[in-house]
Coordinates of C-alpha atoms and ligand atoms in Angstrom, one line a residue:
M1 CA 0.0 0.0 0.0
Q2 CA 1.2 3.5 -0.9
V3 CA 1.9 5.6 2.2
R4 CA 0.9 9.2 1.4
Q5 CA 2.7 12.1 3.0
Y6 CA 0.6 15.0 4.3
R7 CA 1.8 18.5 5.3
M8 CA 0.6 21.1 7.7
L9 CA -1.0 24.3 6.4
I10 CA 0.8 27.3 7.9
G11 CA 0.5 30.8 6.4
G12 CA -0.9 29.5 3.1
T13 CA 2.0 27.1 2.5
F14 CA 2.3 23.3 3.1
R15 CA 5.1 22.4 5.5
D16 CA 6.8 19.6 7.3
A17 CA 7.5 20.1 11.0
R18 CA 10.5 22.2 11.7
G19 CA 12.0 19.4 13.7
G20 CA 11.4 17.0 10.7
K21 CA 9.5 14.5 12.8
T22 CA 6.5 12.6 11.5
L23 CA 3.7 10.5 12.9
D24 CA 2.1 7.4 11.2
A25 CA -1.6 7.3 10.4
V26 CA -2.8 3.8 11.1
N27 CA -5.9 2.1 9.9
P28 CA -7.3 0.6 13.1
A29 CA -9.4 -2.0 11.2
T30 CA -6.3 -3.5 9.7
G31 CA -3.3 -2.2 11.5
E32 CA -1.8 -0.9 8.3
V33 CA 0.1 2.5 8.1
F34 CA -1.5 4.3 5.2
A35 CA -0.1 7.8 5.6
Q36 CA 2.4 10.0 7.5
F37 CA 2.0 13.5 8.7
P38 CA 4.2 16.1 10.6
R39 CA 4.8 15.8 14.3
G40 CA 4.8 19.5 15.0
G41 CA 6.2 21.2 18.0
S42 CA 6.0 24.5 19.8
E43 CA 8.1 26.2 17.1
D44 CA 5.5 25.3 14.5
V45 CA 2.8 26.6 16.7
D46 CA 4.7 29.8 17.1
D47 CA 5.0 30.1 13.3
A48 CA 1.3 29.5 12.9
V49 CA 0.4 32.0 15.6
T50 CA 2.6 34.6 14.0
V51 CA 1.1 34.3 10.5
A52 CA -2.4 34.1 12.0
S53 CA -1.8 37.3 13.9
A54 CA -0.6 39.0 10.7
A55 CA -3.7 37.7 8.8
F56 CA -6.2 38.7 11.4
P57 CA -6.7 42.5 10.8
T58 CA -7.4 42.1 7.1
W59 CA -9.8 39.1 7.6
W60 CA -11.7 41.0 10.3
A61 CA -11.9 44.2 8.1
A62 CA -13.3 42.1 5.2
A63 CA -17.0 42.7 4.4
P64 CA -19.2 40.3 6.4
L65 CA -20.5 38.7 3.2
E66 CA -17.0 38.1 2.0
R67 CA -16.3 36.0 5.1
A68 CA -19.6 34.2 4.7
A69 CA -18.8 33.5 1.1
A70 CA -15.5 31.9 2.1
L71 CA -17.3 29.6 4.5
E72 CA -19.9 28.7 1.9
S73 CA -17.1 27.9 -0.6
L74 CA -15.5 25.6 1.9
A75 CA -18.9 23.9 2.5
S76 CA -19.3 23.4 -1.3
V77 CA -15.8 22.0 -1.6
I78 CA -16.5 19.6 1.3
T79 CA -19.8 18.4 -0.4
E80 CA -17.9 17.9 -3.7
H81 CA -15.3 15.8 -1.9
A82 CA -17.7 14.1 0.5
E83 CA -16.9 10.6 -0.6
E84 CA -13.2 11.2 -0.4
F85 CA -13.5 12.7 3.1
A86 CA -15.7 9.9 4.2
M87 CA -13.3 7.2 3.1
L88 CA -10.3 9.0 4.6
D89 CA -12.1 9.2 8.0
V90 CA -13.2 5.5 7.7
I91 CA -9.6 4.4 7.1
D92 CA -8.1 6.7 9.8
N93 CA -10.8 6.4 12.5
G94 CA -12.5 3.0 12.0
S95 CA -16.1 4.1 12.0
P96 CA -18.4 2.8 9.3
L97 CA -18.6 4.4 5.9
R98 CA -22.3 5.2 6.3
E99 CA -21.6 7.3 9.4
M100 CA -18.5 9.1 8.1
R101 CA -20.4 10.0 4.9
K102 CA -23.0 11.8 7.2
D103 CA -20.2 13.5 8.9
A104 CA -18.9 15.1 5.7
H105 CA -22.4 16.5 4.9
N106 CA -22.9 17.7 8.5
A107 CA -19.6 19.5 8.3
A108 CA -20.9 21.4 5.2
R109 CA -24.2 22.1 6.9
L110 CA -22.4 23.6 10.0
L111 CA -20.3 25.9 7.8
R112 CA -23.4 27.0 5.9
Y113 CA -25.2 27.7 9.1
F114 CA -22.3 29.9 10.4
A115 CA -22.1 31.7 7.1
G116 CA -25.8 32.5 7.4
V117 CA -25.6 34.2 10.8
V118 CA -22.8 36.6 9.9
F119 CA -25.1 39.6 10.4
E120 CA -26.5 38.4 13.7
Q121 CA -23.3 39.4 15.6
R122 CA -25.0 42.5 16.9
G123 CA -24.4 44.9 19.8
D124 CA -26.9 46.7 22.0
T125 CA -27.9 50.3 22.6
I126 CA -28.4 51.0 26.3
P127 CA -30.8 53.7 27.6
G128 CA -29.0 56.2 29.7
L129 CA -28.7 60.0 30.4
P130 CA -30.1 62.4 27.8
G131 CA -27.4 63.7 25.5
R132 CA -25.5 60.5 25.7
L133 CA -25.4 57.4 23.6
N134 CA -24.3 54.1 25.0
Y135 CA -23.8 51.1 22.7
T136 CA -21.7 47.9 22.5
L137 CA -19.4 46.6 19.8
R138 CA -18.3 43.0 19.2
H139 CA -14.6 42.5 18.9
P140 CA -13.0 39.2 17.8
F141 CA -10.1 37.8 19.9
G142 CA -7.6 37.8 17.1
V143 CA -6.1 34.3 17.0
V144 CA -8.2 31.3 18.2
G145 CA -6.7 27.9 19.1
R146 CA -9.1 25.1 18.2
I147 CA -8.3 21.7 19.6
I148 CA -10.4 18.7 18.5
P149 CA -10.7 15.0 19.3
F150 CA -10.6 11.8 17.2
N151 CA -14.3 10.8 17.0
H152 CA -15.6 13.0 14.1
P153 CA -12.3 14.0 12.4
L154 CA -13.6 16.0 9.4
M155 CA -16.9 17.1 11.0
F156 CA -15.1 18.7 13.8
A157 CA -12.1 20.0 11.7
A158 CA -14.5 21.9 9.4
G159 CA -17.6 22.5 11.7
K160 CA -15.6 23.9 14.6
I161 CA -13.7 26.5 12.6
G162 CA -16.9 28.1 11.2
A163 CA -17.8 30.1 14.3
P164 CA -14.4 31.7 15.1
L165 CA -13.8 32.5 11.4
I166 CA -17.2 34.1 10.8
A167 CA -16.6 36.2 13.9
G168 CA -13.5 37.6 12.2
N169 CA -10.8 35.6 14.0
A170 CA -7.9 33.7 12.5
V171 CA -7.6 30.1 13.5
V172 CA -4.9 27.6 14.4
L173 CA -6.6 24.1 14.3
K174 CA -5.0 21.2 16.0
P175 CA -6.6 17.8 15.2
S176 CA -6.2 14.6 17.1
E177 CA -2.9 12.9 16.5
H178 CA -4.9 9.7 16.0
T179 CA -7.0 11.2 13.1
S180 CA -5.2 14.1 11.4
V181 CA -5.4 13.3 7.7
S182 CA -8.8 14.6 6.9
A183 CA -8.0 17.9 8.6
L184 CA -4.8 18.1 6.6
R185 CA -6.7 17.4 3.4
L186 CA -9.2 20.1 4.4
G187 CA -6.2 22.4 4.8
E188 CA -5.2 21.7 1.2
L189 CA -8.6 22.6 -0.1
A190 CA -9.1 25.6 2.3
A191 CA -5.8 27.1 1.1
E192 CA -7.5 27.9 -2.2
I193 CA -10.3 29.7 -0.4
F194 CA -8.9 31.6 2.6
P195 CA -6.2 34.3 2.6
P196 CA -2.9 32.9 3.8
G197 CA -2.7 32.7 7.6
V198 CA -6.5 32.9 8.3
L199 CA -6.7 29.1 8.7
N200 CA -3.7 27.1 9.8
V201 CA -3.6 23.3 10.6
V202 CA -0.8 22.2 12.9
T203 CA -0.5 18.5 13.7
G204 CA 1.3 16.6 16.5
L205 CA 0.8 15.4 20.0
G206 CA -1.5 17.1 22.5
S207 CA 1.4 17.5 25.0
D208 CA 3.5 19.3 22.4
V209 CA 1.3 21.2 19.8
G210 CA -1.8 21.3 22.0
D211 CA 0.0 22.6 25.1
A212 CA 2.0 25.1 23.0
L213 CA -1.3 26.5 21.7
V214 CA -3.0 26.6 25.1
T215 CA -0.1 28.5 26.7
H216 CA 0.8 30.8 23.8
P217 CA 0.5 34.4 25.0
A218 CA -0.8 35.6 21.6
V219 CA -3.7 33.1 21.6
R220 CA -6.3 34.7 23.9
R221 CA -9.1 32.3 23.1
I222 CA -9.0 28.5 23.3
A223 CA -11.8 26.2 22.4
F224 CA -11.3 22.5 23.3
T225 CA -13.4 19.4 22.5
G226 CA -12.1 16.3 24.2
S227 CA -11.9 14.4 27.5
A228 CA -12.8 16.0 30.8
Q229 CA -9.4 15.1 32.2
I230 CA -7.5 17.0 29.4
G231 CA -10.1 19.8 29.6
R232 CA -9.4 20.4 33.2
S233 CA -5.7 20.5 32.6
I234 CA -6.2 22.9 29.7
Q235 CA -8.3 25.2 32.0
A236 CA -5.3 25.4 34.4
R237 CA -2.5 25.6 31.8
A238 CA -4.3 28.3 29.8
A239 CA -3.9 30.7 32.7
S240 CA -0.1 30.1 33.0
E241 CA 1.1 33.0 30.8
V242 CA -1.8 35.4 30.3
V243 CA -5.5 35.5 31.0
K244 CA -7.6 33.6 28.4
T245 CA -11.1 32.7 27.5
V246 CA -11.5 28.9 27.4
T247 CA -14.6 26.9 26.4
L248 CA -14.7 23.2 26.8
E249 CA -16.9 20.5 25.2
L250 CA -16.1 17.4 27.3
G251 CA -17.3 13.9 28.0
G252 CA -20.5 12.4 29.1
K253 CA -22.1 9.5 30.9
N254 CA -25.6 10.3 29.6
P255 CA -28.8 8.8 30.9
V256 CA -31.7 7.6 28.8
V257 CA -34.7 7.1 31.1
V258 CA -37.7 5.0 30.2
F259 CA -40.9 5.5 32.2
P260 CA -43.7 2.9 32.4
D261 CA -46.0 4.8 30.0
A262 CA -43.3 5.0 27.2
D263 CA -43.8 3.9 23.7
L264 CA -41.7 0.8 24.0
D265 CA -40.8 0.4 20.3
R266 CA -39.6 3.9 20.2
A267 CA -37.7 3.6 23.5
V268 CA -35.9 0.4 22.5
E269 CA -35.0 2.0 19.2
G270 CA -33.9 5.1 21.0
A271 CA -31.8 3.2 23.5
V272 CA -29.8 1.5 20.7
R273 CA -29.5 4.6 18.5
G274 CA -28.6 6.9 21.4
M275 CA -25.7 4.6 22.4
N276 CA -24.1 5.4 19.1
F277 CA -22.9 1.9 18.6
T278 CA -22.4 3.0 15.0
W279 CA -19.4 5.0 16.2
Q280 CA -18.5 2.1 18.5
G281 CA -19.9 4.1 21.4
Q282 CA -17.2 6.7 20.8
S283 CA -19.5 9.7 21.1
C284 CA -19.7 12.3 23.9
G285 CA -23.5 12.1 23.5
S286 CA -23.7 8.3 23.8
T287 CA -26.6 7.4 26.2
S288 CA -24.4 4.9 28.0
R289 CA -26.7 4.5 31.1
L290 CA -30.1 3.1 30.5
L291 CA -32.6 3.6 33.3
V292 CA -35.7 1.5 32.9
H293 CA -38.7 1.4 35.2
R294 CA -38.8 -1.9 37.0
S295 CA -42.3 -2.8 35.6
L296 CA -40.8 -2.8 32.1
H297 CA -37.4 -4.1 32.8
D298 CA -37.5 -7.7 31.8
E299 CA -39.3 -7.2 28.5
F300 CA -37.2 -4.1 27.7
V301 CA -33.9 -5.9 28.3
E302 CA -35.0 -8.8 26.2
R303 CA -35.9 -6.6 23.3
L304 CA -32.8 -4.5 23.7
S305 CA -30.6 -7.6 23.7
R306 CA -32.2 -8.7 20.3
A307 CA -31.7 -5.3 18.8
V308 CA -28.1 -4.9 19.9
G309 CA -27.3 -8.5 19.0
A310 CA -28.6 -7.8 15.4
L311 CA -26.0 -5.0 14.8
R312 CA -23.4 -6.1 12.2
T313 CA -19.8 -5.6 13.4
G314 CA -17.6 -5.6 10.3
P315 CA -15.1 -3.9 8.1
P316 CA -15.8 -0.1 8.3
T317 CA -15.3 0.2 4.5
S318 CA -18.4 -2.0 3.8
E319 CA -21.7 -0.3 3.2
G320 CA -23.5 -3.0 5.3
T321 CA -21.5 -2.5 8.5
D322 CA -23.2 -1.1 11.5
V323 CA -20.2 -1.2 14.0
G324 CA -16.6 -0.7 12.9
S325 CA -13.3 -0.6 14.7
I326 CA -12.2 1.2 17.9
V327 CA -10.0 4.1 16.9
H328 CA -6.6 3.2 18.3
R329 CA -4.8 0.6 20.4
A330 CA -4.9 2.5 23.7
Q331 CA -8.6 3.2 23.4
F332 CA -9.2 -0.4 22.5
D333 CA -7.2 -1.5 25.6
K334 CA -9.2 1.0 27.7
V335 CA -12.5 -0.5 26.5
M336 CA -11.3 -4.1 27.1
S337 CA -10.1 -3.1 30.6
Y338 CA -13.7 -2.1 31.5
L339 CA -14.9 -5.5 30.3
K340 CA -12.4 -7.0 32.7
V341 CA -13.7 -4.7 35.5
A342 CA -17.2 -5.9 34.7
A343 CA -16.1 -9.5 35.0
E344 CA -14.3 -8.8 38.3
E345 CA -17.4 -7.0 39.6
G346 CA -19.6 -9.9 38.6
L347 CA -21.9 -7.8 36.4
H348 CA -24.6 -9.5 34.5
L349 CA -23.6 -9.7 30.8
V350 CA -26.6 -9.5 28.4
V351 CA -24.8 -9.4 25.0
G352 CA -21.3 -8.8 23.6
G353 CA -18.6 -8.5 26.2
R354 CA -15.7 -9.5 23.9
A355 CA -14.0 -9.1 20.6
P356 CA -15.7 -10.8 17.6
D357 CA -14.3 -14.1 16.5
D358 CA -14.8 -13.4 12.8
P359 CA -11.5 -14.2 11.1
E360 CA -12.0 -11.3 8.7
L361 CA -11.6 -8.9 11.6
T362 CA -8.6 -10.3 13.5
G363 CA -6.2 -7.6 12.3
G364 CA -8.4 -4.8 13.8
L365 CA -9.5 -3.3 17.0
F366 CA -13.1 -4.6 17.1
V367 CA -15.3 -5.0 20.2
L368 CA -18.9 -6.4 20.0
P369 CA -21.7 -4.1 21.1
T370 CA -22.1 -4.9 24.8
V371 CA -24.9 -4.6 27.4
Y372 CA -24.7 -5.2 31.1
D373 CA -27.8 -5.4 33.3
D374 CA -28.7 -4.6 36.9
V375 CA -25.5 -2.6 37.3
P376 CA -25.1 -1.0 40.8
S377 CA -24.4 2.7 41.2
S378 CA -21.0 1.8 42.8
S379 CA -19.8 0.1 39.6
R380 CA -17.1 2.0 37.7
L381 CA -19.1 1.2 34.6
M382 CA -21.9 3.3 35.9
R383 CA -19.8 6.3 36.7
E384 CA -16.9 6.5 34.2
E385 CA -17.0 7.4 30.5
I386 CA -15.8 4.3 28.7
F387 CA -16.0 5.8 25.2
G388 CA -16.7 2.4 23.8
P389 CA -19.7 0.2 22.8
V390 CA -20.7 -0.6 26.4
L391 CA -24.2 0.1 27.7
V392 CA -25.2 -0.4 31.3
V393 CA -28.8 -0.9 32.4
V394 CA -30.3 -0.2 35.8
P395 CA -33.9 -0.6 36.9
F396 CA -35.6 2.2 38.9
D397 CA -38.8 2.4 41.0
D398 CA -40.2 5.9 40.8
Y399 CA -39.5 9.4 39.4
G400 CA -37.4 10.5 42.4
D401 CA -35.3 7.4 42.1
A402 CA -34.8 8.0 38.3
I403 CA -33.6 11.6 38.8
R404 CA -31.3 10.6 41.7
I405 CA -29.6 8.0 39.6
A406 CA -29.5 10.1 36.4
N407 CA -27.8 13.0 38.3
D408 CA -25.4 10.8 40.3
V409 CA -22.3 11.3 38.1
A410 CA -19.8 14.0 37.6
Y411 CA -20.9 14.6 34.0
G412 CA -23.9 16.5 32.7
L413 CA -23.8 16.6 28.9
T414 CA -27.1 15.1 27.6
A415 CA -30.2 13.2 28.8
S416 CA -33.2 11.5 27.1
V417 CA -36.5 10.6 28.6
F418 CA -39.2 8.4 27.1
T419 CA -42.7 9.0 28.4
R420 CA -46.2 9.9 27.1
D421 CA -46.9 12.1 30.2
L422 CA -46.3 15.8 29.6
S423 CA -45.7 16.5 33.3
T424 CA -43.1 13.8 33.7
A425 CA -41.3 15.0 30.5
L426 CA -41.3 18.6 31.6
A427 CA -40.3 17.9 35.2
F428 CA -37.5 15.6 33.9
A429 CA -36.2 18.3 31.6
R430 CA -36.2 20.7 34.5
D431 CA -34.6 18.4 37.1
V432 CA -32.0 16.4 35.1
E433 CA -28.5 17.9 35.2
A434 CA -27.7 17.9 31.5
G435 CA -27.0 20.6 28.9
Y436 CA -29.2 19.1 26.2
V437 CA -32.4 17.0 26.8
W438 CA -34.5 15.0 24.4
V439 CA -38.1 13.9 25.0
N440 CA -39.0 10.7 23.2
D441 CA -35.9 11.0 21.1
V442 CA -32.1 10.8 21.4
S443 CA -28.9 12.0 20.0
A444 CA -30.0 14.2 17.1
H445 CA -28.3 17.6 16.8
F446 CA -30.3 20.5 15.4
L447 CA -28.5 23.5 13.9
A448 CA -28.9 26.8 15.8
T449 CA -29.7 25.0 19.1
G450 CA -26.8 25.3 21.6
F451 CA -25.0 22.1 22.4
G452 CA -22.8 21.8 25.5
G453 CA -22.6 20.4 29.0
L454 CA -23.2 21.1 32.6
K455 CA -20.8 20.0 35.5
D456 CA -17.7 18.2 34.2
S457 CA -19.1 18.1 30.7
G458 CA -17.9 21.5 29.9
V459 CA -18.3 25.3 29.6
G460 CA -20.0 27.0 26.7
R461 CA -22.6 26.2 24.0
E462 CA -21.8 25.4 20.3
E463 CA -23.5 24.9 17.0
S464 CA -25.5 28.0 17.6
L465 CA -25.3 31.8 17.6
D466 CA -24.0 31.5 21.2
E467 CA -20.9 29.8 19.7
V468 CA -20.3 32.6 17.3
L469 CA -20.7 35.3 20.0
S470 CA -18.3 33.4 22.2
Y471 CA -15.6 34.2 19.7
T472 CA -16.2 37.9 20.3
Q473 CA -15.7 40.2 23.2
S474 CA -18.1 43.0 24.0
K475 CA -16.8 46.6 24.1
N476 CA -19.0 49.3 25.6
V477 CA -18.9 52.9 24.1
N478 CA -20.3 55.9 25.9
V479 CA -20.8 59.1 23.7
L480 CA -21.5 62.6 25.0
F481 CA -23.1 64.3 22.1
D482 CA -24.7 67.5 23.4
Ligands
NAD501 P1 -8.5 13.8 24.4 O1 -8.9 14.7 25.5 O2 -7.5 12.7 24.7 O3 -7.8 14.6 23.2 C1 -8.5 15.7 22.5 C2 -7.5 16.6 21.9 O4 -6.7 17.2 22.9 C3 -6.5 15.9 20.9 O5 -6.3 16.8 19.8 C4 -5.3 15.9 21.8 O6 -4.1 15.8 21.0 C5 -5.4 17.1 22.6 N1 -4.6 17.1 23.8 C6 -4.2 16.1 24.5 N2 -3.5 16.5 25.6 C7 -3.4 17.8 25.5 C8 -2.8 18.8 26.3 N3 -2.1 18.5 27.4 N4 -2.9 20.1 25.9 C9 -3.6 20.4 24.8 N5 -4.2 19.5 24.0 C10 -4.1 18.2 24.4 O7 -9.8 13.2 23.8 P2 -10.0 12.1 22.6 O8 -9.6 10.8 23.2 O9 -9.4 12.6 21.3 O10 -11.6 12.2 22.5 C11 -12.5 11.6 23.3 C12 -13.1 12.6 24.3 O11 -13.7 13.7 23.7 C13 -14.3 11.9 25.1 O12 -14.1 12.3 26.5 C14 -15.5 12.6 24.5 O13 -16.6 12.6 25.3 C15 -15.0 14.0 24.2 N6 -15.8 14.6 23.2 C16 -16.7 15.6 23.6 C17 -17.6 16.2 22.7 C18 -18.5 17.3 23.1 O14 -19.1 18.0 22.2 N7 -18.8 17.5 24.3 C19 -17.5 15.8 21.3 C20 -16.6 14.8 21.0 C21 -15.8 14.2 21.9

């Protein structure tokens, strides 16, 4: 197999790392190295921040529609290259083709949405003394550092640069070292659209490139999507040189709660879909805790077991595959370690719980979709984000019990409730500690509705006007005019 070499985009040119080091891009479904890309360091971040700082004033001064047109052009280019991007992400990340194809189109939709709100970045006029005018202006930060995780490589690379760019900032994007190729390919296409330095893509390890970006004194705004553990360290590190604004989209241990009056077909379908087995459970929004009312429990678990058992684990490149490969070896080992903990804790395994024995899959990092039942609150599987295809089920007795269990974790990203009772639904939406709540549905994201977490799941809201405004700072002006 031909190993393609990718380069970073810095100041409109394609570059290796100054230190000359590279990283391998590995196909997790086969173990093959299919590409190499730069292992950048702090000196490369410094170069990127310098060119971004130089590009910022002109980009900010551009007519709003010019910035919007650039985002729309990028969206069109992504749509034209959707199949190529989908296949790149499949090979790099291990998720099935069907899902990665959706990611490419979602990336384009996000960019189009942000292009469309360019004129919504408004200020206020504030009533005050006669003869005075008081108003606010919105001011971009200058250079924004955007750090993203491995689970939706292109969708995040493209979708998460839209808001800072439309607000007039220049961006330094740092993709995951495990899935960098689609971001670098995006850089190749974006170089034809954006003025040099407006968008830069720097690859490498989080502890090198990521940390250099987080601590760089000229980057006043950091937006991070990733684990809570790294998010917390970023919050601390960001303050080490200068004061910064940091937003965090972190992990989840999201509950899906099924009340006795729920539509069972819908709830079973929701419990399976919400778990995002189709990304091997590697989703911040995975509903990885299923709380079922005791009166439904036995029937529900039986139906769930059949639905989960019917998912096809297979080569991610195949159209018919539902569940692909875990993204990289360390993540695979982490998932397997939780299966070991489950065995040690004596948890009741309903389905899965092991790697598949299909000989076609032996070279890859596959884990069968897994369900454990009757899992106690004390279990690590109830409290920790596994980020793998592992769903835990717990019965509950009444509303108070359900809310107590649902809120009994450090995370607070999403929650879903299945009920036909309006009061139960509205009370749940009020009482559950989560930043996004679905009633009789799961998982789906809707453009313009702010996504983000409470508690250890993060700070800030994205995919909405809130996200755009978060890349601006408000400036107050007081004018004495007579
Ligand atoms: P991760 O935290 O290990 O890495 C995320 C990014 O941070 C990578 O680019 C990595 O290189 C970088 N990084 C690592 N150490 C760093 C450091 N010290 N300084 C700066 N950057 C550093 O996460 P992951 O394994 O790539 O992704 C999985 C996590 O992401 C899960 O916890 C998941 O829930 C979360 N996630 C959250 C959302 C959301 O919207 N809330 C979306 C997707 C994923």
